[in-house]
mmCIF file of C-alpha atoms in Angstrom:
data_model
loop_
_atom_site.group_PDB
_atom_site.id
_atom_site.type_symbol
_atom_site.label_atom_id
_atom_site.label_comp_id
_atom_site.label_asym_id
_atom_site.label_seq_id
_atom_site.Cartn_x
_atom_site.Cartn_y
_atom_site.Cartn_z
ATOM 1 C CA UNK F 17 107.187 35.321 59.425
ATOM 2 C CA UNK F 18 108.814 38.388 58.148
ATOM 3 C CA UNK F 19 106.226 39.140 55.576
ATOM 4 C CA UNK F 20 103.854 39.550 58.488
ATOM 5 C CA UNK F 21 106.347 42.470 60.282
ATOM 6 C CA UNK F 22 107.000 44.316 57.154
ATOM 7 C CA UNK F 23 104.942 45.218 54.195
ATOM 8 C CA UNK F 24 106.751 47.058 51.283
ATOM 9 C CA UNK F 25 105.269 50.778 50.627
ATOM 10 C CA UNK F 26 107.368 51.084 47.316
ATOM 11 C CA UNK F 27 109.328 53.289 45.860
ATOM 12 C CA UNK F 28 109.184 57.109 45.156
ATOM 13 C CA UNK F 29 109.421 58.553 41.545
ATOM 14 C CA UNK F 30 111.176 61.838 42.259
ATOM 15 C CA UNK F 31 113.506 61.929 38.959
ATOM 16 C CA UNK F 32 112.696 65.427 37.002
ATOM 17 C CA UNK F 33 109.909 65.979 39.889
ATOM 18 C CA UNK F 34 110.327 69.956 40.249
ATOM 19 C CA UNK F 35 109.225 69.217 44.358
ATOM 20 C CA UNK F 36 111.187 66.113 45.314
ATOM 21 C CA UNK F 37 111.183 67.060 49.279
ATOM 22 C CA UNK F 38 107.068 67.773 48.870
ATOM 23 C CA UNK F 39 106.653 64.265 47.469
ATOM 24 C CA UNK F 40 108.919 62.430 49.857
ATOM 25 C CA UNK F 41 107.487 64.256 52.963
ATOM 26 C CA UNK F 42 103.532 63.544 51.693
ATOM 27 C CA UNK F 43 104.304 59.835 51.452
ATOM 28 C CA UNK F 44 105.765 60.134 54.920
ATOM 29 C CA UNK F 45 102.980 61.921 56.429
ATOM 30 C CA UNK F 46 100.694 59.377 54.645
ATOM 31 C CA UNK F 47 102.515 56.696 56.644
ATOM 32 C CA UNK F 48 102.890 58.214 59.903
ATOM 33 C CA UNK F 49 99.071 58.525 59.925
ATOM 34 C CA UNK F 50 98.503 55.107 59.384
ATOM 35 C CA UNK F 51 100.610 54.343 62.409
ATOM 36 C CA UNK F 52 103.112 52.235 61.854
ATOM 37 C CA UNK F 53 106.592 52.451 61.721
ATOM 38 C CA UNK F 54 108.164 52.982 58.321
ATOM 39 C CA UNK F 55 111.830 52.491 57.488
ATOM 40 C CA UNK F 56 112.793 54.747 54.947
ATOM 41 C CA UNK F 57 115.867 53.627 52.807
ATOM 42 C CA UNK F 58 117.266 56.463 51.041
ATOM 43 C CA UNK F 59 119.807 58.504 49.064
ATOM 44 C CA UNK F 60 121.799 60.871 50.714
ATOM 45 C CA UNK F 61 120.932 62.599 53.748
ATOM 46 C CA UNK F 62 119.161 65.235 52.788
ATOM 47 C CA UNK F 63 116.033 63.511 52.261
ATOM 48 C CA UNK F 64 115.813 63.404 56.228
ATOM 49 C CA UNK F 65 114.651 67.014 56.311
ATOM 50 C CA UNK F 66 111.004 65.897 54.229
ATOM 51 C CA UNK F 67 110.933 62.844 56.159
ATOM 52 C CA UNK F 68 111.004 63.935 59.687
ATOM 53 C CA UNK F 69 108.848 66.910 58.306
ATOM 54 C CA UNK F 70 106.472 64.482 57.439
ATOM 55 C CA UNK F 71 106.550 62.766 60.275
ATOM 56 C CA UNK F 72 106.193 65.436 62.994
ATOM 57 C CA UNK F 73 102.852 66.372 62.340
ATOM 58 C CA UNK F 74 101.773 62.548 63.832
ATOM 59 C CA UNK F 75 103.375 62.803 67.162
ATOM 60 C CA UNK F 76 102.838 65.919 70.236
ATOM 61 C CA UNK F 77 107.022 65.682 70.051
ATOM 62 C CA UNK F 78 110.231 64.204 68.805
ATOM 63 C CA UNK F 79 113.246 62.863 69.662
ATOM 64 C CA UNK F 80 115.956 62.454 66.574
ATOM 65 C CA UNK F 81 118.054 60.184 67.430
ATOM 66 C CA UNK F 82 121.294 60.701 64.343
ATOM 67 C CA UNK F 83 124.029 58.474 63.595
ATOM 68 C CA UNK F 84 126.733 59.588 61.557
ATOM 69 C CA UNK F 85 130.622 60.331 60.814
ATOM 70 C CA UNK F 86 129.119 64.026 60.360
ATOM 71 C CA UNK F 87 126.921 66.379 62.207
ATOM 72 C CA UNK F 88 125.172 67.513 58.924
ATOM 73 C CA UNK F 89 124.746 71.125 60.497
ATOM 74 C CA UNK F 90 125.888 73.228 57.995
ATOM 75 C CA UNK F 91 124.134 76.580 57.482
ATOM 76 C CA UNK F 92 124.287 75.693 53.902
ATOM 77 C CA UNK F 93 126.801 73.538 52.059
ATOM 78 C CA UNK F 94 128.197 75.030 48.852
ATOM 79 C CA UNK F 95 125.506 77.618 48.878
ATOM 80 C CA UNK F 96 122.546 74.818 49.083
ATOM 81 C CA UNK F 97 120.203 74.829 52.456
ATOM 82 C CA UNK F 98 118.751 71.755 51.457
ATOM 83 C CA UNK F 99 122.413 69.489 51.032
ATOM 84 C CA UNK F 100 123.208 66.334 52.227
ATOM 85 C CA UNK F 101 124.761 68.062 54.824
ATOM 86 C CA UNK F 102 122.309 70.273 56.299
ATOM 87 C CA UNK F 103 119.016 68.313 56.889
ATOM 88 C CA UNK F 104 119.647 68.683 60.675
ATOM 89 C CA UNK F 105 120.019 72.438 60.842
ATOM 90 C CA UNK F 106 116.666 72.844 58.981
ATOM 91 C CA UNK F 107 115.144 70.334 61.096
ATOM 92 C CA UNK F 108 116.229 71.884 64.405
ATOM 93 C CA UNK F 109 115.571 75.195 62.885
ATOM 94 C CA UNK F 110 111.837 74.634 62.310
ATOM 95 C CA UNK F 111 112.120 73.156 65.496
ATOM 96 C CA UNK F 112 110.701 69.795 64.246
ATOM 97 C CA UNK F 113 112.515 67.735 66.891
ATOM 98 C CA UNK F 114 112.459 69.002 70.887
ATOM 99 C CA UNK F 115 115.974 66.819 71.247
ATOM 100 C CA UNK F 116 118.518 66.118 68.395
ATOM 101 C CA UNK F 117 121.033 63.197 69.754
ATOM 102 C CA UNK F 118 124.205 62.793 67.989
ATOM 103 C CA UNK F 119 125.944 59.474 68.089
ATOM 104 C CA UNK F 120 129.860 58.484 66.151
ATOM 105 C CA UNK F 121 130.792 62.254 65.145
ATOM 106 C CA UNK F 122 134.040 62.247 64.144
ATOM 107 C CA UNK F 123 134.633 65.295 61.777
ATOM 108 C CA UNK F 124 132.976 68.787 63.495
ATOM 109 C CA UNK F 125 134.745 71.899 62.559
ATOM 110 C CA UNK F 126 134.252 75.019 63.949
ATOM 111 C CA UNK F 127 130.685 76.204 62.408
ATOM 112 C CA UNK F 128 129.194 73.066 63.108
ATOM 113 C CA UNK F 129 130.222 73.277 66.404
ATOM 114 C CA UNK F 130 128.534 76.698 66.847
ATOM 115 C CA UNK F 131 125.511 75.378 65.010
ATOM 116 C CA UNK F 132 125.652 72.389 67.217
ATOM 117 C CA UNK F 133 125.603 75.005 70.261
ATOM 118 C CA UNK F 134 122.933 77.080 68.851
ATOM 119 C CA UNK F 135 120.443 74.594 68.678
ATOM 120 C CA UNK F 136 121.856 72.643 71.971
ATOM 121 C CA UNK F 137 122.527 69.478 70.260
ATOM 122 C CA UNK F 138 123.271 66.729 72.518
ATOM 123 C CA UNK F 139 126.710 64.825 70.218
ATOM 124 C CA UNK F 140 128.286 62.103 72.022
ATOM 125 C CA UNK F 141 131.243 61.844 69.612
ATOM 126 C CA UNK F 142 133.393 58.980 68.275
ATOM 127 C CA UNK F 143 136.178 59.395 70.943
ATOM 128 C CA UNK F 144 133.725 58.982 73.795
ATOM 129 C CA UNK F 145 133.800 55.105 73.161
ATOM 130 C CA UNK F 146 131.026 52.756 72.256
ATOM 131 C CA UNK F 147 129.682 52.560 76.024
ATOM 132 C CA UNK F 148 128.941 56.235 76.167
ATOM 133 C CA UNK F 149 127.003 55.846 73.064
ATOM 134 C CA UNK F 150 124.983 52.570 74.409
ATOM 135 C CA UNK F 151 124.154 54.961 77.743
ATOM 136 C CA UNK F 152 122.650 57.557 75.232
ATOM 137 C CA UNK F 153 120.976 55.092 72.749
ATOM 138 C CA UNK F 154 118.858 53.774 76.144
ATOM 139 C CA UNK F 155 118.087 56.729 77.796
ATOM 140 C CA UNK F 156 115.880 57.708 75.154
ATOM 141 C CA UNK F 157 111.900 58.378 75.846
ATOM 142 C CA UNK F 158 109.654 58.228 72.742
ATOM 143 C CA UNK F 159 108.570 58.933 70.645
ATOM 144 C CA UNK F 160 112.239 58.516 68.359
ATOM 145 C CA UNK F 161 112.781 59.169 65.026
ATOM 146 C CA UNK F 162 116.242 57.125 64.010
ATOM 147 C CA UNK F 163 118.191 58.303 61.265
ATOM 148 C CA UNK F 164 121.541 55.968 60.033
ATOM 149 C CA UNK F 165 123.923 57.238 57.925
ATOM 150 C CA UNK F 166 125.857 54.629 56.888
ATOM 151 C CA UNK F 167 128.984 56.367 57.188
ATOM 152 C CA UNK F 168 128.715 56.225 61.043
ATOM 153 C CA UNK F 169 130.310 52.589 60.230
ATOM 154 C CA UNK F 170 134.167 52.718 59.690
ATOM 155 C CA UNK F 171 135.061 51.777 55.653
ATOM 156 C CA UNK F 172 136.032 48.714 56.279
ATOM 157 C CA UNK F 173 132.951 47.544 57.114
ATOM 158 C CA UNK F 174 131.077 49.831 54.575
ATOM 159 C CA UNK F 175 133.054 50.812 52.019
ATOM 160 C CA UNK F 176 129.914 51.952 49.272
ATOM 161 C CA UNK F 177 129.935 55.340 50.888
ATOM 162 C CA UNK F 178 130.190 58.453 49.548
ATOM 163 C CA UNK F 179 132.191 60.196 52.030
ATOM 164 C CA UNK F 180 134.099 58.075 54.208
ATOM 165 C CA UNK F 181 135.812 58.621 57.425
ATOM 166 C CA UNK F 182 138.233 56.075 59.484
ATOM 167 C CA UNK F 183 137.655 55.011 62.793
ATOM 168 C CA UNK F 184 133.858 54.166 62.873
ATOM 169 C CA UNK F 185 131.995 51.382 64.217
ATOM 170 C CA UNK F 186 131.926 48.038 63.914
ATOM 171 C CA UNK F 187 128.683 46.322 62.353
ATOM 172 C CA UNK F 188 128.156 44.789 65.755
ATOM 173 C CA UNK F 189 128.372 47.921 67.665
ATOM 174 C CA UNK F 190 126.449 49.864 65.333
ATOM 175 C CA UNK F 191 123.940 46.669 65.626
ATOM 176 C CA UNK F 192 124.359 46.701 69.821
ATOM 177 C CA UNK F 193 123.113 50.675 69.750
ATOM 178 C CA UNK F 194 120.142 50.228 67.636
ATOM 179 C CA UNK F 195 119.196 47.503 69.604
ATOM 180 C CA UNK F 196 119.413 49.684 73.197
ATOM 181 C CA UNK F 197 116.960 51.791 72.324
ATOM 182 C CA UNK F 198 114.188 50.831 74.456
ATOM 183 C CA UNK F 199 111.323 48.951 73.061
ATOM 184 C CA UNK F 200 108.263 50.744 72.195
ATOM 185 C CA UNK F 201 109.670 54.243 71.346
ATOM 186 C CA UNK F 202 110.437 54.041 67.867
ATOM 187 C CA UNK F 203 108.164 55.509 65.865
ATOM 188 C CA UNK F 204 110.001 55.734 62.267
ATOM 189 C CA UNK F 205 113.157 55.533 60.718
ATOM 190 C CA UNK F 206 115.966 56.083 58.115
ATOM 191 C CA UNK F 207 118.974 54.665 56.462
ATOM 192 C CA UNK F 208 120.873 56.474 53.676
ATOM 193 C CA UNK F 209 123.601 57.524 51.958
ATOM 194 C CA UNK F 210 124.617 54.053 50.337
ATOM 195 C CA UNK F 211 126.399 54.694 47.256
ATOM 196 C CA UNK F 212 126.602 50.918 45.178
ATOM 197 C CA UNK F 213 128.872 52.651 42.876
ATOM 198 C CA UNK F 214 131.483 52.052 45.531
ATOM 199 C CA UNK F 215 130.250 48.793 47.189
ATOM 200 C CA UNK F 216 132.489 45.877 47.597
ATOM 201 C CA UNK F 217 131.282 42.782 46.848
ATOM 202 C CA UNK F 218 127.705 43.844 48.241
ATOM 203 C CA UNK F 219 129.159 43.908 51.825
ATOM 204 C CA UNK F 220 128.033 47.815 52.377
ATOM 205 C CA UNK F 221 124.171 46.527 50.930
ATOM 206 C CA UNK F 222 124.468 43.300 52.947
#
């Protein structure tokens, strides 16, 4: 009975809110004291920052567990710290997470790299192969926060993205990964950066 596993918290108002990130990270920490496991399902990525934020507070230490097409390291990203492409740098910079795990990187340039180094993220990229990335999904201890960006998934399996790049995973591997985590350590969860404006037929939502 799925309406016993999973109860619907709503949505978030956050349109002409002058503190988006302070409302999304309350309703997290609201959740994360209630304990049980919420599934965020977002915008773009940088809504991950207020999340895990939120989060952290519930737990003695985290594990972030990231998959993506992009590290999402940036510094800042057109002169914003708080892009959809630098949630993780924030995160490992207030030290929110004890282990950042990358899975399905497939665009790092140099800076990223170096911020990648800085804060000794552990990316097991694209090119390593989907077994590599199965090794690191079950090695993980709890507790785990999972973050999905959608774009880990090659376009032609999810082509409402904002930012795509070729030669992701399949829906089954992505599927086989989540599903190697090892029961129990999960603790909460994302999924973002669906853009409908560019769906196909619903097959990106679906």
């Amino acid at each position: 009975d799925v309406a016993a596993l999973l109860q619907d918290a709503g949505d978030l108002a956050l349109e002409g809110q002058p503190d988006p990130h302070g409302i999304i990270q309350a309703k997290a920490a609201a959740l994360a004291s209630r304990g049980v496991t919420p599934i965020f399902l977002g915008g773009d990525h940088s809504i991950s920052w207020s999340l895990i934020r939120g989060v952290r507070p519930a737990y003695a230490s985290l594990t972030v567990l990231h998959l993506d097409a992009h590290p999402d390291l940036y510094h800042d990203f057109e002169g914003d710290p708080h892009s959809h492409a630098s949630p993780f740098a924030r995160v490992m910079e207030e030290r929110l997470a004890g282990r950042l795990v990358q899975l399905g990187i497939r665009t790092l340039n140099r800076h990223q790299q170096e911020q990648a180094e800085r804060f000794g993220v552990e990316i097991v990229p694209m090119r390593a192969g989907h077994e590599a990335m199965l090794a690191a999904a079950g090695s993980l201890r709890g507790p785990v926060y999972l973050s999905v960006d959608i774009d880990v998934l090659d376009p032609a399996f999810a082509p409402g993205i904002s930012h795509p790049e070729p030669g992701g995973l399949t829906t089954r591997e992505l599927v086989s990964i989540l599903q190697a985590i090892p029961k129990g350590v999960l603790v909460a969860a994302d999924v973002v950066e669906l853009n409908p404006a560019n769906d196909l037929r619903d097959l990106t939502a679906r």
